[in-house]
mmCIF file of C-alpha atoms in Angstrom:
data_model
loop_
_atom_site.group_PDB
_atom_site.id
_atom_site.type_symbol
_atom_site.label_atom_id
_atom_site.label_comp_id
_atom_site.label_asym_id
_atom_site.label_seq_id
_atom_site.Cartn_x
_atom_site.Cartn_y
_atom_site.Cartn_z
ATOM 1 C CA UNK D 69 -10.105 2.078 14.078
ATOM 2 C CA UNK D 70 -9.317 3.367 11.045
ATOM 3 C CA UNK D 71 -10.181 1.654 7.817
ATOM 4 C CA UNK D 72 -8.655 1.909 4.186
ATOM 5 C CA UNK D 73 -9.195 0.430 0.886
ATOM 6 C CA UNK D 74 -5.988 -1.850 -0.404
ATOM 7 C CA UNK D 75 -5.818 -3.322 -3.870
ATOM 8 C CA UNK D 76 -4.034 -5.984 -5.075
ATOM 9 C CA UNK D 77 -5.763 -6.969 -8.100
ATOM 10 C CA UNK D 78 -4.934 -9.691 -10.669
ATOM 11 C CA UNK D 79 -5.219 -9.230 -14.106
ATOM 12 C CA UNK D 80 -7.685 -12.075 -14.736
ATOM 13 C CA UNK D 81 -10.279 -10.469 -12.667
ATOM 14 C CA UNK D 82 -10.861 -8.033 -15.466
ATOM 15 C CA UNK D 83 -11.138 -7.232 -19.129
ATOM 16 C CA UNK D 84 -9.161 -4.667 -21.066
ATOM 17 C CA UNK D 85 -11.449 -1.862 -20.727
ATOM 18 C CA UNK D 86 -11.941 -2.131 -16.822
ATOM 19 C CA UNK D 87 -8.793 -2.737 -15.684
ATOM 20 C CA UNK D 88 -8.167 0.304 -13.625
ATOM 21 C CA UNK D 89 -12.329 1.059 -13.328
ATOM 22 C CA UNK D 90 -12.371 -0.520 -9.616
ATOM 23 C CA UNK D 91 -9.068 1.332 -8.681
ATOM 24 C CA UNK D 92 -10.676 4.778 -9.861
ATOM 25 C CA UNK D 93 -14.062 4.119 -8.519
ATOM 26 C CA UNK D 94 -13.531 2.549 -5.775
ATOM 27 C CA UNK D 95 -11.069 5.605 -4.490
ATOM 28 C CA UNK D 96 -13.315 7.757 -5.469
ATOM 29 C CA UNK D 97 -15.920 6.075 -3.022
ATOM 30 C CA UNK D 98 -13.763 6.207 -0.137
ATOM 31 C CA UNK D 99 -12.508 10.098 -0.542
ATOM 32 C CA UNK D 100 -16.282 10.887 -0.046
ATOM 33 C CA UNK D 101 -17.154 8.379 2.828
ATOM 34 C CA UNK D 102 -14.786 9.082 5.511
ATOM 35 C CA UNK D 103 -12.112 6.628 4.438
ATOM 36 C CA UNK D 104 -8.355 6.654 5.544
ATOM 37 C CA UNK D 105 -6.842 6.117 2.538
ATOM 38 C CA UNK D 106 -5.927 4.018 -0.574
ATOM 39 C CA UNK D 107 -3.115 1.380 -0.749
ATOM 40 C CA UNK D 108 -1.460 0.734 -4.169
ATOM 41 C CA UNK D 109 1.284 -2.267 -4.229
ATOM 42 C CA UNK D 110 4.486 -2.799 -6.475
ATOM 43 C CA UNK D 111 4.492 -5.129 -8.864
ATOM 44 C CA UNK D 112 4.958 -8.451 -9.485
ATOM 45 C CA UNK D 113 5.581 -9.912 -13.358
ATOM 46 C CA UNK D 114 2.622 -11.837 -13.056
ATOM 47 C CA UNK D 115 -1.064 -11.606 -13.430
ATOM 48 C CA UNK D 116 -0.738 -11.476 -9.672
ATOM 49 C CA UNK D 117 -0.865 -7.898 -8.472
ATOM 50 C CA UNK D 118 0.301 -7.082 -12.966
ATOM 51 C CA UNK D 119 -1.669 -4.038 -12.600
ATOM 52 C CA UNK D 120 0.564 -1.821 -10.069
ATOM 53 C CA UNK D 121 3.978 -1.202 -11.620
ATOM 54 C CA UNK D 122 4.924 1.474 -9.269
ATOM 55 C CA UNK D 123 2.383 2.754 -6.935
ATOM 56 C CA UNK D 124 3.869 6.484 -7.839
ATOM 57 C CA UNK D 125 2.417 6.103 -11.056
ATOM 58 C CA UNK D 126 -1.170 4.986 -10.063
ATOM 59 C CA UNK D 127 -0.965 7.559 -7.008
ATOM 60 C CA UNK D 128 -0.537 10.443 -9.311
ATOM 61 C CA UNK D 129 -3.600 9.480 -11.612
ATOM 62 C CA UNK D 130 -5.863 9.165 -8.199
ATOM 63 C CA UNK D 131 -4.079 12.478 -7.090
ATOM 64 C CA UNK D 132 -6.422 14.395 -9.403
ATOM 65 C CA UNK D 133 -9.822 12.385 -8.353
ATOM 66 C CA UNK D 134 -9.117 13.259 -4.625
ATOM 67 C CA UNK D 135 -9.518 15.780 -1.849
ATOM 68 C CA UNK D 136 -9.323 14.186 1.267
ATOM 69 C CA UNK D 137 -8.022 10.298 1.453
ATOM 70 C CA UNK D 138 -4.515 9.569 1.645
ATOM 71 C CA UNK D 139 -2.888 7.817 -0.904
ATOM 72 C CA UNK D 140 0.041 5.434 -0.132
ATOM 73 C CA UNK D 141 2.570 2.719 -0.891
ATOM 74 C CA UNK D 142 1.782 -0.826 0.142
ATOM 75 C CA UNK D 143 4.793 -1.633 -0.618
ATOM 76 C CA UNK D 144 7.266 -0.077 -2.336
ATOM 77 C CA UNK D 145 10.437 -3.042 -2.574
ATOM 78 C CA UNK D 146 13.322 -0.619 -1.902
ATOM 79 C CA UNK D 147 16.251 -2.754 -3.136
ATOM 80 C CA UNK D 148 14.729 -3.150 -6.810
ATOM 81 C CA UNK D 149 14.298 1.197 -6.881
ATOM 82 C CA UNK D 150 16.963 3.869 -6.427
ATOM 83 C CA UNK D 151 16.144 5.792 -3.447
ATOM 84 C CA UNK D 152 16.618 9.266 -4.568
ATOM 85 C CA UNK D 153 13.843 8.425 -7.224
ATOM 86 C CA UNK D 154 11.288 6.901 -4.816
ATOM 87 C CA UNK D 155 12.134 10.277 -2.206
ATOM 88 C CA UNK D 156 11.669 12.792 -5.429
ATOM 89 C CA UNK D 157 8.482 11.079 -7.069
ATOM 90 C CA UNK D 158 6.386 10.770 -3.295
ATOM 91 C CA UNK D 159 7.563 14.326 -2.236
ATOM 92 C CA UNK D 160 6.126 14.751 -6.069
ATOM 93 C CA UNK D 161 3.423 13.347 -4.970
ATOM 94 C CA UNK D 162 3.009 14.581 -1.275
ATOM 95 C CA UNK D 163 3.163 18.061 -3.066
ATOM 96 C CA UNK D 164 0.299 16.970 -5.275
ATOM 97 C CA UNK D 165 -1.656 16.070 -2.577
ATOM 98 C CA UNK D 166 -1.100 18.437 -0.076
ATOM 99 C CA UNK D 167 0.474 16.719 2.174
ATOM 100 C CA UNK D 168 -1.703 13.322 1.823
ATOM 101 C CA UNK D 169 0.679 10.659 1.478
ATOM 102 C CA UNK D 170 2.363 7.704 2.986
ATOM 103 C CA UNK D 171 4.717 4.964 1.741
ATOM 104 C CA UNK D 172 5.409 1.380 3.219
ATOM 105 C CA UNK D 173 9.200 0.104 2.317
ATOM 106 C CA UNK D 174 9.203 -3.634 1.801
ATOM 107 C CA UNK D 175 12.470 -5.647 1.213
ATOM 108 C CA UNK D 176 11.036 -7.905 -1.394
ATOM 109 C CA UNK D 177 10.514 -11.883 -1.715
ATOM 110 C CA UNK D 178 10.216 -12.900 -5.504
ATOM 111 C CA UNK D 179 13.297 -12.974 -7.476
ATOM 112 C CA UNK D 180 11.559 -12.289 -10.803
ATOM 113 C CA UNK D 181 10.863 -9.252 -9.695
ATOM 114 C CA UNK D 182 15.062 -8.409 -9.342
ATOM 115 C CA UNK D 183 15.256 -8.864 -12.887
ATOM 116 C CA UNK D 184 16.025 -4.605 -12.228
ATOM 117 C CA UNK D 185 18.405 -4.818 -9.684
ATOM 118 C CA UNK D 186 19.455 -9.142 -9.360
ATOM 119 C CA UNK D 187 22.445 -8.501 -7.699
ATOM 120 C CA UNK D 188 20.461 -6.982 -4.583
ATOM 121 C CA UNK D 189 18.283 -9.985 -4.134
ATOM 122 C CA UNK D 190 20.747 -11.894 -1.860
ATOM 123 C CA UNK D 191 21.362 -8.679 0.325
ATOM 124 C CA UNK D 192 17.958 -7.339 -0.124
ATOM 125 C CA UNK D 193 17.425 -7.009 3.807
ATOM 126 C CA UNK D 194 20.309 -4.950 4.324
ATOM 127 C CA UNK D 195 19.637 -2.883 1.034
ATOM 128 C CA UNK D 196 15.995 -1.972 2.604
ATOM 129 C CA UNK D 197 17.248 -0.586 5.892
ATOM 130 C CA UNK D 198 19.787 1.401 4.179
ATOM 131 C CA UNK D 199 17.562 2.701 1.775
ATOM 132 C CA UNK D 200 15.087 3.894 4.610
ATOM 133 C CA UNK D 201 17.774 5.693 6.203
ATOM 134 C CA UNK D 202 18.467 7.596 3.085
ATOM 135 C CA UNK D 203 14.770 8.353 2.379
ATOM 136 C CA UNK D 204 14.346 10.022 5.560
ATOM 137 C CA UNK D 205 17.599 12.106 5.158
ATOM 138 C CA UNK D 206 16.296 12.940 1.993
ATOM 139 C CA UNK D 207 12.518 13.716 2.959
ATOM 140 C CA UNK D 208 14.009 16.188 5.548
ATOM 141 C CA UNK D 209 15.976 18.035 3.660
ATOM 142 C CA UNK D 210 19.307 17.068 4.864
ATOM 143 C CA UNK D 211 22.436 17.277 2.662
ATOM 144 C CA UNK D 212 23.963 13.737 1.512
ATOM 145 C CA UNK D 213 26.864 12.697 -0.282
ATOM 146 C CA UNK D 214 26.733 10.862 -3.320
ATOM 147 C CA UNK D 215 29.368 10.429 -6.778
ATOM 148 C CA UNK D 216 28.348 12.244 -10.004
ATOM 149 C CA UNK D 217 28.819 11.337 -13.419
ATOM 150 C CA UNK D 218 32.809 12.529 -13.198
ATOM 151 C CA UNK D 219 33.162 10.774 -10.111
ATOM 152 C CA UNK D 220 33.241 13.841 -8.052
ATOM 153 C CA UNK D 221 31.637 13.383 -4.319
ATOM 154 C CA UNK D 222 29.255 15.706 -4.674
ATOM 155 C CA UNK D 223 25.850 17.298 -1.855
ATOM 156 C CA UNK D 224 22.641 17.697 -2.701
ATOM 157 C CA UNK D 225 18.938 17.026 -2.137
ATOM 158 C CA UNK D 226 15.834 16.144 -3.289
ATOM 159 C CA UNK D 227 13.389 18.510 -5.581
ATOM 160 C CA UNK D 228 10.225 19.348 -4.559
ATOM 161 C CA UNK D 229 10.606 19.793 -1.467
ATOM 162 C CA UNK D 230 7.564 18.004 0.031
ATOM 163 C CA UNK D 231 4.606 19.551 2.154
ATOM 164 C CA UNK D 232 4.916 17.082 5.495
ATOM 165 C CA UNK D 233 8.120 17.568 7.169
ATOM 166 C CA UNK D 234 8.174 13.947 7.998
ATOM 167 C CA UNK D 235 7.527 10.554 5.837
ATOM 168 C CA UNK D 236 4.850 8.752 7.163
ATOM 169 C CA UNK D 237 6.436 5.715 6.639
ATOM 170 C CA UNK D 238 5.144 2.049 7.513
ATOM 171 C CA UNK D 239 7.973 -1.569 7.273
ATOM 172 C CA UNK D 240 6.190 -4.381 5.997
ATOM 173 C CA UNK D 241 6.400 -6.868 8.340
ATOM 174 C CA UNK D 242 4.799 -10.315 9.027
ATOM 175 C CA UNK D 243 6.391 -13.442 10.249
ATOM 176 C CA UNK D 244 9.440 -12.408 12.237
ATOM 177 C CA UNK D 245 9.013 -10.807 15.273
ATOM 178 C CA UNK D 246 12.502 -8.566 14.842
ATOM 179 C CA UNK D 247 11.207 -7.216 11.980
ATOM 180 C CA UNK D 248 8.295 -5.381 14.642
ATOM 181 C CA UNK D 249 11.325 -5.006 16.817
ATOM 182 C CA UNK D 250 13.210 -3.034 13.960
ATOM 183 C CA UNK D 251 10.420 -0.894 12.667
ATOM 184 C CA UNK D 252 9.719 0.506 16.361
ATOM 185 C CA UNK D 253 13.722 1.520 16.807
ATOM 186 C CA UNK D 254 13.533 2.945 13.401
ATOM 187 C CA UNK D 255 10.742 4.836 13.832
ATOM 188 C CA UNK D 256 8.568 3.172 11.179
ATOM 189 C CA UNK D 257 4.378 1.932 11.066
ATOM 190 C CA UNK D 258 3.645 -1.275 10.925
ATOM 191 C CA UNK D 259 1.938 -2.889 7.673
ATOM 192 C CA UNK D 260 0.848 -6.340 8.485
ATOM 193 C CA UNK D 261 -1.461 -9.817 7.698
ATOM 194 C CA UNK D 262 -2.742 -12.336 9.612
ATOM 195 C CA UNK D 263 -1.156 -15.240 7.205
ATOM 196 C CA UNK D 264 2.383 -16.002 9.378
ATOM 197 C CA UNK D 265 0.447 -15.661 12.799
ATOM 198 C CA UNK D 266 -2.340 -15.674 14.631
ATOM 199 C CA UNK D 267 -4.038 -13.105 16.541
ATOM 200 C CA UNK D 268 -2.486 -14.184 19.613
ATOM 201 C CA UNK D 269 0.934 -13.829 18.437
ATOM 202 C CA UNK D 270 0.484 -11.380 16.772
ATOM 203 C CA UNK D 271 -0.439 -9.116 19.691
ATOM 204 C CA UNK D 272 2.314 -10.395 21.195
ATOM 205 C CA UNK D 273 4.462 -8.708 18.338
ATOM 206 C CA UNK D 274 2.427 -5.306 18.783
ATOM 207 C CA UNK D 275 2.980 -5.038 22.162
ATOM 208 C CA UNK D 276 6.721 -5.906 21.511
ATOM 209 C CA UNK D 277 6.399 -2.890 19.183
ATOM 210 C CA UNK D 278 4.646 -0.159 20.744
ATOM 211 C CA UNK D 279 7.236 -0.664 24.207
ATOM 212 C CA UNK D 280 10.368 -0.340 21.429
ATOM 213 C CA UNK D 281 8.342 2.685 20.051
ATOM 214 C CA UNK D 282 8.033 4.103 23.715
ATOM 215 C CA UNK D 283 11.836 3.325 24.245
ATOM 216 C CA UNK D 284 12.599 5.604 20.528
ATOM 217 C CA UNK D 285 9.637 8.374 21.299
ATOM 218 C CA UNK D 286 7.953 7.301 18.701
ATOM 219 C CA UNK D 287 4.213 7.099 18.343
ATOM 220 C CA UNK D 288 3.884 3.720 16.336
ATOM 221 C CA UNK D 289 0.549 2.997 14.223
ATOM 222 C CA UNK D 290 -0.738 -0.424 13.404
ATOM 223 C CA UNK D 291 -2.416 -1.257 9.661
ATOM 224 C CA UNK D 292 -3.261 -4.867 9.162
ATOM 225 C CA UNK D 293 -4.397 -6.202 5.923
ATOM 226 C CA UNK D 294 -7.447 -8.235 5.845
ATOM 227 C CA UNK D 295 -9.429 -9.250 2.834
ATOM 228 C CA UNK D 296 -13.122 -8.144 3.114
ATOM 229 C CA UNK D 297 -16.361 -8.434 1.601
ATOM 230 C CA UNK D 298 -19.435 -7.466 3.468
ATOM 231 C CA UNK D 299 -23.513 -7.377 2.890
ATOM 232 C CA UNK D 300 -26.521 -8.389 4.183
ATOM 233 C CA UNK D 301 -26.367 -11.902 4.606
ATOM 234 C CA UNK D 302 -23.098 -13.858 5.583
ATOM 235 C CA UNK D 303 -24.340 -17.302 3.643
ATOM 236 C CA UNK D 304 -24.665 -15.136 0.799
ATOM 237 C CA UNK D 305 -21.736 -13.710 1.010
ATOM 238 C CA UNK D 306 -19.415 -16.580 1.723
ATOM 239 C CA UNK D 307 -21.289 -18.201 -1.256
ATOM 240 C CA UNK D 308 -20.090 -15.038 -3.800
ATOM 241 C CA UNK D 309 -16.531 -14.736 -2.203
ATOM 242 C CA UNK D 310 -16.063 -18.620 -2.845
ATOM 243 C CA UNK D 311 -15.276 -19.021 -6.343
ATOM 244 C CA UNK D 312 -13.192 -16.141 -6.792
ATOM 245 C CA UNK D 313 -11.394 -16.355 -3.643
ATOM 246 C CA UNK D 314 -10.160 -19.877 -4.891
ATOM 247 C CA UNK D 315 -9.034 -18.456 -8.461
ATOM 248 C CA UNK D 316 -7.205 -15.281 -6.490
ATOM 249 C CA UNK D 317 -5.764 -17.916 -4.404
ATOM 250 C CA UNK D 318 -4.793 -20.773 -6.965
ATOM 251 C CA UNK D 319 -3.103 -17.631 -8.950
ATOM 252 C CA UNK D 320 -1.057 -16.585 -6.295
ATOM 253 C CA UNK D 321 0.333 -20.242 -5.475
ATOM 254 C CA UNK D 322 1.177 -19.921 -9.445
ATOM 255 C CA UNK D 323 3.236 -16.630 -8.275
ATOM 256 C CA UNK D 324 4.706 -19.304 -5.987
ATOM 257 C CA UNK D 325 5.893 -21.516 -7.835
ATOM 258 C CA UNK D 326 7.600 -18.614 -9.658
ATOM 259 C CA UNK D 327 9.432 -17.713 -6.523
ATOM 260 C CA UNK D 328 10.896 -21.246 -5.737
ATOM 261 C CA UNK D 329 11.310 -22.183 -9.272
ATOM 262 C CA UNK D 330 9.156 -25.409 -9.320
ATOM 263 C CA UNK D 331 6.633 -26.860 -11.394
ATOM 264 C CA UNK D 332 4.057 -28.317 -8.459
ATOM 265 C CA UNK D 333 3.956 -27.275 -5.046
ATOM 266 C CA UNK D 334 1.681 -29.997 -4.474
ATOM 267 C CA UNK D 335 0.474 -33.245 -6.374
ATOM 268 C CA UNK D 336 -2.679 -31.863 -8.867
ATOM 269 C CA UNK D 337 -4.569 -34.265 -6.697
ATOM 270 C CA UNK D 338 -4.489 -32.506 -3.825
ATOM 271 C CA UNK D 339 -4.511 -29.029 -5.159
ATOM 272 C CA UNK D 340 -8.291 -29.039 -4.692
ATOM 273 C CA UNK D 341 -8.291 -29.974 -1.177
ATOM 274 C CA UNK D 342 -4.912 -27.353 -0.485
ATOM 275 C CA UNK D 343 -7.335 -24.537 -2.222
ATOM 276 C CA UNK D 344 -10.174 -25.516 0.404
ATOM 277 C CA UNK D 345 -8.334 -25.184 3.226
ATOM 278 C CA UNK D 346 -6.642 -22.050 2.261
ATOM 279 C CA UNK D 347 -10.296 -20.524 2.010
ATOM 280 C CA UNK D 348 -11.310 -21.068 5.272
ATOM 281 C CA UNK D 349 -8.201 -19.709 6.527
ATOM 282 C CA UNK D 350 -8.711 -16.020 4.163
ATOM 283 C CA UNK D 351 -12.680 -16.718 5.320
ATOM 284 C CA UNK D 352 -12.265 -16.893 8.787
ATOM 285 C CA UNK D 353 -9.038 -14.104 9.215
ATOM 286 C CA UNK D 354 -10.834 -11.812 6.572
ATOM 287 C CA UNK D 355 -13.272 -9.131 7.121
ATOM 288 C CA UNK D 356 -16.545 -11.194 5.815
ATOM 289 C CA UNK D 357 -20.104 -11.165 6.599
ATOM 290 C CA UNK D 358 -22.414 -9.051 8.112
ATOM 291 C CA UNK D 359 -21.795 -5.304 9.260
ATOM 292 C CA UNK D 360 -22.772 -6.580 12.479
ATOM 293 C CA UNK D 361 -21.004 -10.181 12.681
ATOM 294 C CA UNK D 362 -17.710 -7.811 11.596
ATOM 295 C CA UNK D 363 -18.577 -5.475 14.349
ATOM 296 C CA UNK D 364 -17.320 -7.979 16.830
ATOM 297 C CA UNK D 365 -13.947 -8.785 14.983
ATOM 298 C CA UNK D 366 -12.970 -5.851 14.839
ATOM 299 C CA UNK D 367 -13.425 -4.923 18.481
ATOM 300 C CA UNK D 368 -10.856 -7.671 19.047
ATOM 301 C CA UNK D 369 -8.234 -6.266 16.302
ATOM 302 C CA UNK D 370 -8.612 -2.907 17.787
ATOM 303 C CA UNK D 371 -8.374 -4.792 21.712
ATOM 304 C CA UNK D 372 -4.857 -6.326 20.424
ATOM 305 C CA UNK D 373 -3.442 -3.078 19.124
ATOM 306 C CA UNK D 374 -4.287 -2.934 15.584
ATOM 307 C CA UNK D 375 -5.123 0.773 14.416
ATOM 308 C CA UNK D 376 -5.930 0.710 11.167
ATOM 309 C CA UNK D 377 -7.230 -1.874 8.601
ATOM 310 C CA UNK D 378 -6.379 -2.181 4.926
ATOM 311 C CA UNK D 379 -8.839 -3.801 2.744
ATOM 312 C CA UNK D 380 -8.579 -6.010 0.170
ATOM 313 C CA UNK D 381 -11.910 -5.725 -1.764
ATOM 314 C CA UNK D 382 -10.409 -6.876 -5.157
ATOM 315 C CA UNK D 383 -9.763 -10.478 -5.165
ATOM 316 C CA UNK D 384 -11.734 -10.858 -8.102
ATOM 317 C CA UNK D 385 -15.640 -10.281 -7.728
ATOM 318 C CA UNK D 386 -17.336 -8.386 -9.973
ATOM 319 C CA UNK D 387 -17.073 -4.990 -9.956
ATOM 320 C CA UNK D 388 -20.621 -3.707 -9.262
ATOM 321 C CA UNK D 389 -20.841 -6.397 -6.343
ATOM 322 C CA UNK D 390 -17.558 -4.566 -4.884
ATOM 323 C CA UNK D 391 -18.812 -1.383 -5.278
ATOM 324 C CA UNK D 392 -22.143 -2.384 -3.339
ATOM 325 C CA UNK D 393 -20.285 -4.350 -1.021
ATOM 326 C CA UNK D 394 -18.039 -0.769 -0.150
ATOM 327 C CA UNK D 395 -21.512 0.873 0.806
ATOM 328 C CA UNK D 396 -21.646 -1.770 4.287
ATOM 329 C CA UNK D 397 -17.941 -1.649 4.315
ATOM 330 C CA UNK D 398 -18.482 2.242 5.064
ATOM 331 C CA UNK D 399 -21.346 1.648 7.146
ATOM 332 C CA UNK D 400 -18.922 -0.438 9.419
ATOM 333 C CA UNK D 401 -16.137 2.364 9.116
ATOM 334 C CA UNK D 402 -19.128 5.239 10.169
ATOM 335 C CA UNK D 403 -19.416 3.083 13.800
ATOM 336 C CA UNK D 404 -15.892 2.989 14.598
ATOM 337 C CA UNK D 405 -15.373 6.840 13.832
ATOM 338 C CA UNK D 406 -18.327 7.987 16.139
#
């Protein structure tokens, strides 16, 4: 089992001078303490996730501060981006890190994000898979046809040439079992979470995924995103996490409202009840508590085929508390490394 850090910060959690402080300090800690990767998301035009307009941009900064840890995009919304530019940016990062990068690709879901490419929103899944194929070809130095500014068909390849021969590529997948099957067919790892399925449903999807991977001569890797905070006492952890996680969830609901184009998802009177319910679900399905009680949960996840836990650490706690919690997470990590 591998442990990574996943950032999906909300701007309301920080003052102006601290916006990127946690990303920097937590990444430096992870680099020195045997964590596998740091994952950097891409946009929304919203407080929720608003620190990350481009994972390659933040990744380039982190590449100058690290020597061991992998730097990954989680996720690049390919229908929003030119795939040639994505391939070149991450090939550059692959050189800067001497082969320490990975990329997760997603179709995108929030219509406001698509102000960058509004015409791509209705066909975003089709474009996702087309762009994955194109990026894989460019990464492997295959010549690709495209029209230039004179409407002339030319062949080209990207520069700089990457260090890694094959791009470590994840597909962001959750509720749909078809996405797990598709990932196995096209040779992608899986990045998923527990919000659209329970642990038994996820087990079934992972089993199908590995079956398809085997049929296509690919050794798949499954990464699970979990909200995470560890310490010495589970009750204290619960009390500390409650208000920040409720605020994080409320901010997420605001994003959902914008995505659906409505003023309210539910009546205001019911919002508190829903947020409490959501807290219980996130807390139960997260990695919260002591090293000892989280060990059992991690072993459960390992048994169903999870290879890596991407720990979402920045849901609104103070930086100092998050950093102190990382010491306990490091202890858990070292148990599973031994």
